[in-house]
Coordinates of C-alpha atoms in Angstrom, one line a residue:
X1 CA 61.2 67.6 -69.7
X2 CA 64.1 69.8 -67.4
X3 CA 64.5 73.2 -68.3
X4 CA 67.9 73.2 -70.0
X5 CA 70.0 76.8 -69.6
X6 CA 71.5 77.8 -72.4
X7 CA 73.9 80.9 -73.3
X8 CA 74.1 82.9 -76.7
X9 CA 76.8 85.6 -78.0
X10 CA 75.3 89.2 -77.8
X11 CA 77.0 89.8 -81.4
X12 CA 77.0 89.3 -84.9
X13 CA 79.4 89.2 -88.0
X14 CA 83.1 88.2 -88.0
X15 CA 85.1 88.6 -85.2
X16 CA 86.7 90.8 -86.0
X17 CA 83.8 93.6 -86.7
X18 CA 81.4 92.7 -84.2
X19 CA 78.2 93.8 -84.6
X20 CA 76.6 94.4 -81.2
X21 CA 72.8 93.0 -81.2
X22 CA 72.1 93.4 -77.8
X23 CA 69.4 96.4 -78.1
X24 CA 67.4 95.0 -80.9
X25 CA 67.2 91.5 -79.1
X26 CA 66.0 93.2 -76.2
X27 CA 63.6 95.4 -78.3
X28 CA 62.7 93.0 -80.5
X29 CA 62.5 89.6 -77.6
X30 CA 64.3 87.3 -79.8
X31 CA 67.9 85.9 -80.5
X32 CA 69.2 85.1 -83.3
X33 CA 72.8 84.2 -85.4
X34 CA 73.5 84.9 -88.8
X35 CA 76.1 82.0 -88.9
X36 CA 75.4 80.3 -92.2
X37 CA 74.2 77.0 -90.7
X38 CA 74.2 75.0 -93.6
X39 CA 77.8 74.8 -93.7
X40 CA 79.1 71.7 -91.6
X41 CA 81.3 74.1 -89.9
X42 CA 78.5 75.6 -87.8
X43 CA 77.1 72.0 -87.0
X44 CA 77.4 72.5 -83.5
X45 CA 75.5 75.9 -83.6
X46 CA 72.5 74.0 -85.3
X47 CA 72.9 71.2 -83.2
X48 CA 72.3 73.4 -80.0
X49 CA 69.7 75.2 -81.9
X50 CA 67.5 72.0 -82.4
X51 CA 68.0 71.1 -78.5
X52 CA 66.6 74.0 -77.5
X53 CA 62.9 74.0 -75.7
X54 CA 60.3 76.8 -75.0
X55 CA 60.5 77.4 -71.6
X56 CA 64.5 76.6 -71.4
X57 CA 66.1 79.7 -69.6
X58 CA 68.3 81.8 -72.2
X59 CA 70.6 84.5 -71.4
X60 CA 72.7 86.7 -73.8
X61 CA 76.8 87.1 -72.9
X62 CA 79.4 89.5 -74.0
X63 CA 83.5 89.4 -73.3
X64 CA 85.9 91.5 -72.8
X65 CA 89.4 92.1 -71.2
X66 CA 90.9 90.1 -74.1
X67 CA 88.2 87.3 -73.3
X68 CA 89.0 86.9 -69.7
X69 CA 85.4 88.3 -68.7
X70 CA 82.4 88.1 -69.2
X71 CA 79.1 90.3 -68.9
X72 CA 75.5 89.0 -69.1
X73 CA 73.5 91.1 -70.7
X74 CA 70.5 90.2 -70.3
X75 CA 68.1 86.7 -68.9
X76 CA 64.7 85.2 -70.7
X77 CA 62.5 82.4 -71.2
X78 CA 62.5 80.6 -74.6
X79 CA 58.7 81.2 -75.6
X80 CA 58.9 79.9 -79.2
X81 CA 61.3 77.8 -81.6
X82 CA 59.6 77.2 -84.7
X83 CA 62.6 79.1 -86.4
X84 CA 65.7 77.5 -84.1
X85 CA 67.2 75.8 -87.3
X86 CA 67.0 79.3 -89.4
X87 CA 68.9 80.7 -86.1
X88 CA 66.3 82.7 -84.2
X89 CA 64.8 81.9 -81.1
X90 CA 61.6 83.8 -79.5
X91 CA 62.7 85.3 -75.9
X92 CA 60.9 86.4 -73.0
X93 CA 63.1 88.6 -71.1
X94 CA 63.1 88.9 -67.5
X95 CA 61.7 92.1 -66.4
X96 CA 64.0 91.9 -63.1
X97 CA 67.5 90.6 -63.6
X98 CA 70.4 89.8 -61.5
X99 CA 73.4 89.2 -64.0
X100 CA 76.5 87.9 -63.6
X101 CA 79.9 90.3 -63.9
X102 CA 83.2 88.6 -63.8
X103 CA 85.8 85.8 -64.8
X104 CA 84.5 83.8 -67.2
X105 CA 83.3 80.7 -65.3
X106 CA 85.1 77.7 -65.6
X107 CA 83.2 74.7 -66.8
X108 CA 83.5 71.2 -68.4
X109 CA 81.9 69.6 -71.3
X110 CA 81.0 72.2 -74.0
X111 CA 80.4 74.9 -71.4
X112 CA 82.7 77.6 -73.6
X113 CA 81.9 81.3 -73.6
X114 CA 83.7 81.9 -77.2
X115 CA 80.8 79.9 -78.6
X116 CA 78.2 81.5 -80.3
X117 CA 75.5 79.3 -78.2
X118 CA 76.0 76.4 -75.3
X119 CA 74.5 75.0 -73.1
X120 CA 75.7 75.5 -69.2
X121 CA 75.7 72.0 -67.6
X122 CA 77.0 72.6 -64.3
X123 CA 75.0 73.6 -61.5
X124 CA 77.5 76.1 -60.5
X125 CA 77.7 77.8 -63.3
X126 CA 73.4 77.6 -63.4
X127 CA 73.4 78.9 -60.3
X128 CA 76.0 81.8 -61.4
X129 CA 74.8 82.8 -64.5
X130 CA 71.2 82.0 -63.4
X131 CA 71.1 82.7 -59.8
X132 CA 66.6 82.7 -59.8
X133 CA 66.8 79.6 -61.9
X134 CA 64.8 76.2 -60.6
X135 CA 67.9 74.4 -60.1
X136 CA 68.4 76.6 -56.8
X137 CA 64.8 76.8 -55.8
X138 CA 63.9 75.4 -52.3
X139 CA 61.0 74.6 -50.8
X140 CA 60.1 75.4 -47.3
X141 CA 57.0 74.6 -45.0
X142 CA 55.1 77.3 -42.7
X143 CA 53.4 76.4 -39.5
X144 CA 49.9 77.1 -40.3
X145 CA 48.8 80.8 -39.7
X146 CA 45.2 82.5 -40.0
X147 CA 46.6 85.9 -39.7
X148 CA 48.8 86.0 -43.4
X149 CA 51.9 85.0 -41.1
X150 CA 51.7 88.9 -39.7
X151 CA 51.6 87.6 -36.1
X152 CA 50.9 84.7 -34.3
X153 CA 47.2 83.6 -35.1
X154 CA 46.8 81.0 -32.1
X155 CA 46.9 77.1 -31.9
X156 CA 43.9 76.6 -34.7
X157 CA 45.6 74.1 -37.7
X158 CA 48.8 73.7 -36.2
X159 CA 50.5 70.6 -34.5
X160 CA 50.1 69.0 -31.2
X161 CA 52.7 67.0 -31.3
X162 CA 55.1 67.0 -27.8
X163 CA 58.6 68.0 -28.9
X164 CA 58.0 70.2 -31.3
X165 CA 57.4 74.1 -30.9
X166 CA 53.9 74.8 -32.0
X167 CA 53.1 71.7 -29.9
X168 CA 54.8 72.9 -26.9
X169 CA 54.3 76.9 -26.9
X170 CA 51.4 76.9 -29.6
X171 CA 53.2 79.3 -32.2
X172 CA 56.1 79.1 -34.8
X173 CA 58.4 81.9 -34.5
X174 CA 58.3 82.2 -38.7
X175 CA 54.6 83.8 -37.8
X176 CA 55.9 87.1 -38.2
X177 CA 57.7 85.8 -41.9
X178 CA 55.1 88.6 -44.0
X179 CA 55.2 91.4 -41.2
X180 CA 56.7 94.3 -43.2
X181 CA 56.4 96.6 -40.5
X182 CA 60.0 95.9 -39.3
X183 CA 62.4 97.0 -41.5
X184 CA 66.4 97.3 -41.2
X185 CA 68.6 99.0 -44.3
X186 CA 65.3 97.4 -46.2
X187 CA 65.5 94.4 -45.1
X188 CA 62.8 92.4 -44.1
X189 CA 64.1 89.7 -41.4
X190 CA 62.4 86.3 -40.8
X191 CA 62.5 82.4 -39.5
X192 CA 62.0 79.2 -41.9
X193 CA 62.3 75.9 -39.7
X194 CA 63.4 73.9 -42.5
X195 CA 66.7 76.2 -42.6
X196 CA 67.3 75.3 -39.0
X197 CA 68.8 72.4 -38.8
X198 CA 71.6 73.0 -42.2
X199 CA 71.9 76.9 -41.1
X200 CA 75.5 76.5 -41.1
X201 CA 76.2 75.0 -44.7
X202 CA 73.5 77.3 -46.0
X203 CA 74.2 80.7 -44.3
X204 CA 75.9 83.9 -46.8
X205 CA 74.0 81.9 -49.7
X206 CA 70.8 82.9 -51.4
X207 CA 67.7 80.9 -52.6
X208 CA 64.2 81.1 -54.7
X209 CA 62.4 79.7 -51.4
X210 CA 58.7 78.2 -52.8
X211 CA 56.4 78.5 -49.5
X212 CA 53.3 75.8 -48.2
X213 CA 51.6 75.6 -45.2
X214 CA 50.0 72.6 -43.7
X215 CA 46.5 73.1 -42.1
X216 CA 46.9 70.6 -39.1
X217 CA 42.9 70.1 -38.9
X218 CA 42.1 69.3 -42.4
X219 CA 45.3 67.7 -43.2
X220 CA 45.1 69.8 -46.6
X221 CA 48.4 71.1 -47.8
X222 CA 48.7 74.9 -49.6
X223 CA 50.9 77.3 -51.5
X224 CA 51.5 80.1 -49.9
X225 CA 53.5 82.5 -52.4
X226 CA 57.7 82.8 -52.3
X227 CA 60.4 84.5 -51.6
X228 CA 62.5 85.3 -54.9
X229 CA 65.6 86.0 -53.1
X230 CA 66.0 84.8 -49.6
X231 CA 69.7 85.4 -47.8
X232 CA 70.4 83.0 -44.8
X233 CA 72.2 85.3 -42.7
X234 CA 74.7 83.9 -40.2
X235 CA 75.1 83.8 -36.4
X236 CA 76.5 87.2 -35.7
X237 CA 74.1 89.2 -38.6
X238 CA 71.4 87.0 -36.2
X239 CA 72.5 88.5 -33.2
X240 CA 72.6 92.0 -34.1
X241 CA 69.2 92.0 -35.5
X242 CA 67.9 90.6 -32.4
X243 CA 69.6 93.8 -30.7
X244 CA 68.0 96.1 -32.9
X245 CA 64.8 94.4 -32.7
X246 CA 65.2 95.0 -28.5
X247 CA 66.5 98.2 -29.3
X248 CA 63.6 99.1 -31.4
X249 CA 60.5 97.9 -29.3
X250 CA 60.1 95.4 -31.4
X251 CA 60.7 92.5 -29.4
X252 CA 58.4 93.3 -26.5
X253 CA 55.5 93.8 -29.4
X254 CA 56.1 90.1 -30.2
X255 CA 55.4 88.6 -27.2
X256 CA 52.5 90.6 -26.6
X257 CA 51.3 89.2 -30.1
X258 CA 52.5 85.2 -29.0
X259 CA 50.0 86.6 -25.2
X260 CA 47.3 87.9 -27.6
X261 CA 47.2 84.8 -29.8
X262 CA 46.3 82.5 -26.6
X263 CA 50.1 80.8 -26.7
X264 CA 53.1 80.8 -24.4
X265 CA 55.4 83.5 -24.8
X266 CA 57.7 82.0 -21.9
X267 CA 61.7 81.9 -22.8
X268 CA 60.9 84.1 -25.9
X269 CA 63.2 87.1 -24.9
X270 CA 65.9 84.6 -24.3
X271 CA 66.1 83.3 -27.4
X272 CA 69.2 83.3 -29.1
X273 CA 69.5 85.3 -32.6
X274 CA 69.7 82.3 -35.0
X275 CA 66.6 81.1 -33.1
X276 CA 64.4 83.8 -34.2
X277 CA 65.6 85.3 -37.4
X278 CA 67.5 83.3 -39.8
X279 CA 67.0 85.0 -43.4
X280 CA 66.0 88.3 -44.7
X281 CA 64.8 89.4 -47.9
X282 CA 64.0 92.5 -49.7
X283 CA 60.3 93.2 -49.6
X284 CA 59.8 93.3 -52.9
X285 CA 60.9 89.9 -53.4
X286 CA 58.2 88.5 -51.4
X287 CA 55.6 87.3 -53.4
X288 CA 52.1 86.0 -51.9
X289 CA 49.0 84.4 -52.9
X290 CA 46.3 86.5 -52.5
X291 CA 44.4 83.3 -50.8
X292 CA 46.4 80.1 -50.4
X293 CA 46.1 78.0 -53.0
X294 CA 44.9 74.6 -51.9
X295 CA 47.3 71.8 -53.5
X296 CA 46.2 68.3 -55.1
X297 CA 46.5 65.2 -53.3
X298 CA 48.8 64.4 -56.2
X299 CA 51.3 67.3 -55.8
X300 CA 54.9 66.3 -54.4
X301 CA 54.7 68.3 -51.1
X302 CA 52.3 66.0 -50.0
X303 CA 55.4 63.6 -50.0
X304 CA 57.3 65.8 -47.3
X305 CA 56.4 64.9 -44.1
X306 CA 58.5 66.9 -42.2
X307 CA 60.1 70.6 -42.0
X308 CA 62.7 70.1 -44.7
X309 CA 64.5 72.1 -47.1
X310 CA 63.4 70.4 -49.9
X311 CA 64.8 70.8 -54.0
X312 CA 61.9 72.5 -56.1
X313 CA 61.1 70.6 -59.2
X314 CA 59.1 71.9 -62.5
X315 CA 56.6 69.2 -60.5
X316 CA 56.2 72.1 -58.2
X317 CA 55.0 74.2 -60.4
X318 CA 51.2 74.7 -60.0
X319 CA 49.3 76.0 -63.0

């Protein structure tokens, strides 16, 4: 079943004396409201209650500014709900968050931050209030790289194909991807392929970006790792990293790498920005497999055929 995304009020008692919960749910990993839910008034409450799955995302809201903000306090993964209908649910919280500050976020349906619990429907406000959730996850391929995608590792696994750039100069230019030598305000700078094409519509925003590679000889698909926040950066941001990268030496390291590798360097230095770097990360947000993890003949990248930035799924999810 789809992870649902569901938010909870950070207090209890009337309204009028709050009593803020926040520290013990954090303490504690739970969430819980001491509405009386046996009383038809509190339907609703129950109701969401009973929805509720383990593994559903749950984060914990307060307002302020006489309701016109909102603050989340905190983000988990529902991990148990044998008590949902006495009004507690079992939370593992996120050891890294990114949470939303701001208006509250206008919704539809029962998407209402006075409530003591809803469920967020629109994938706006999923993606706002749950900005690593699945719903913004892509997927992205890798030319094939016997190196950990540190430099260019040569024309072994990858395509042949005329037209495309392996094919043609026998390297992708996202081999350098997981080189953290090259930093810029701690930064790490890259090239996806998929991206390419959609750069436009997709640049300023940020993604969960699952990785797999493709070994050309064997056919064989793998997972690579991910990047938990990947920014597409935009033409200009592209152009001045290529500067600094020329500035910096960096450049002319490259194309010894592509000359070391056996492939063709030629036209490399000419390339414009968007052509060589078209997101950056922090490097703490790169996470990779320590070997890539071979993928069943059954698992849905095996249905992308070509470099696309594909939706991530729970199907995704290898165990």
């Amino acid at each position: 079943m789809a992870i649902a995304y569901w938010v909870g009020s950070s207090n209890h008692g009337h309204i009028s004396n709050p009593q803020n919960m926040l520290k013990d749910f954090i303490q504690q990993n739970y969430w819980a409201t001491d509405l009386n839910l046996k009383d038809r008034v509190n339907k609703s409450t129950l109701d969401a209650l009973k929805a509720i799955k383990v593994n559903d995302r749950f984060s914990v809201s307060s307002l302020r500014n006489r309701y016109q903000n909102v603050d989340v306090k905190v983000i988990g993964t529902v991990t148990n709900t044998d008590d949902a209908e006495k009004g507690r649910l079992e939370i593992a919280w996120d050891e890294e968050q990114d949470l939303y500050s701001g208006l509250i976020p206008v919704g539809t349906k029962n998407e209402n931050w006075y409530q003591t619990i809803f469920k967020v429907t629109t994938t706006d406000n999923i993606t706002l209030v749950f900005p690593n959730s699945i719903i913004n996850k892509k997927v992205a391929r890798l030319t094939w790289n016997e190196l950990g995608w540190k430099r260019p590792s040569g024309s072994i696994g990858k395509s042949s194909l005329k037209g495309t750039h392996e094919g043609e100069f026998g390297y992708g230019p996202e081999e350098w991807l997981f080189d953290s030598s090259k930093i810029i305000d701690g930064y790490q700078y890259g090239f996806l392929e998929p991206i390419r094409e959609g750069q436009a519509a997709h640049a300023n925003k940020t993604y969960p970006i699952w990785l797999y590679s493709i070994n050309g000889l064997t056919k064989k698909r793998y997972w690579i790792g991910e990047i938990k926040k990947a920014i597409v950066i935009d033409e200009a941001e592209a152009t001045v990293t290529k500067q600094k990268y020329q500035e910096l030496g960096w450049l002319k390291q490259m194309e010894k790498d592509i000359t070391l590798s056996g492939a063709n360097k030629e036209g490399f230095s000419d390339y414009a920005g968007l052509k060589l770097f078209n997101i950056k990360f922090k490097p703490e947000d790169l996470v990779i497999n320590k070997e890539p993890v071979e993928l069943a003949d059954t698992h849905p990248a095996n249905k992308i055929t070509k470099y696309s930035f594909a939706n991530f799924n729970e199907a995704f999810i290898v165990v």
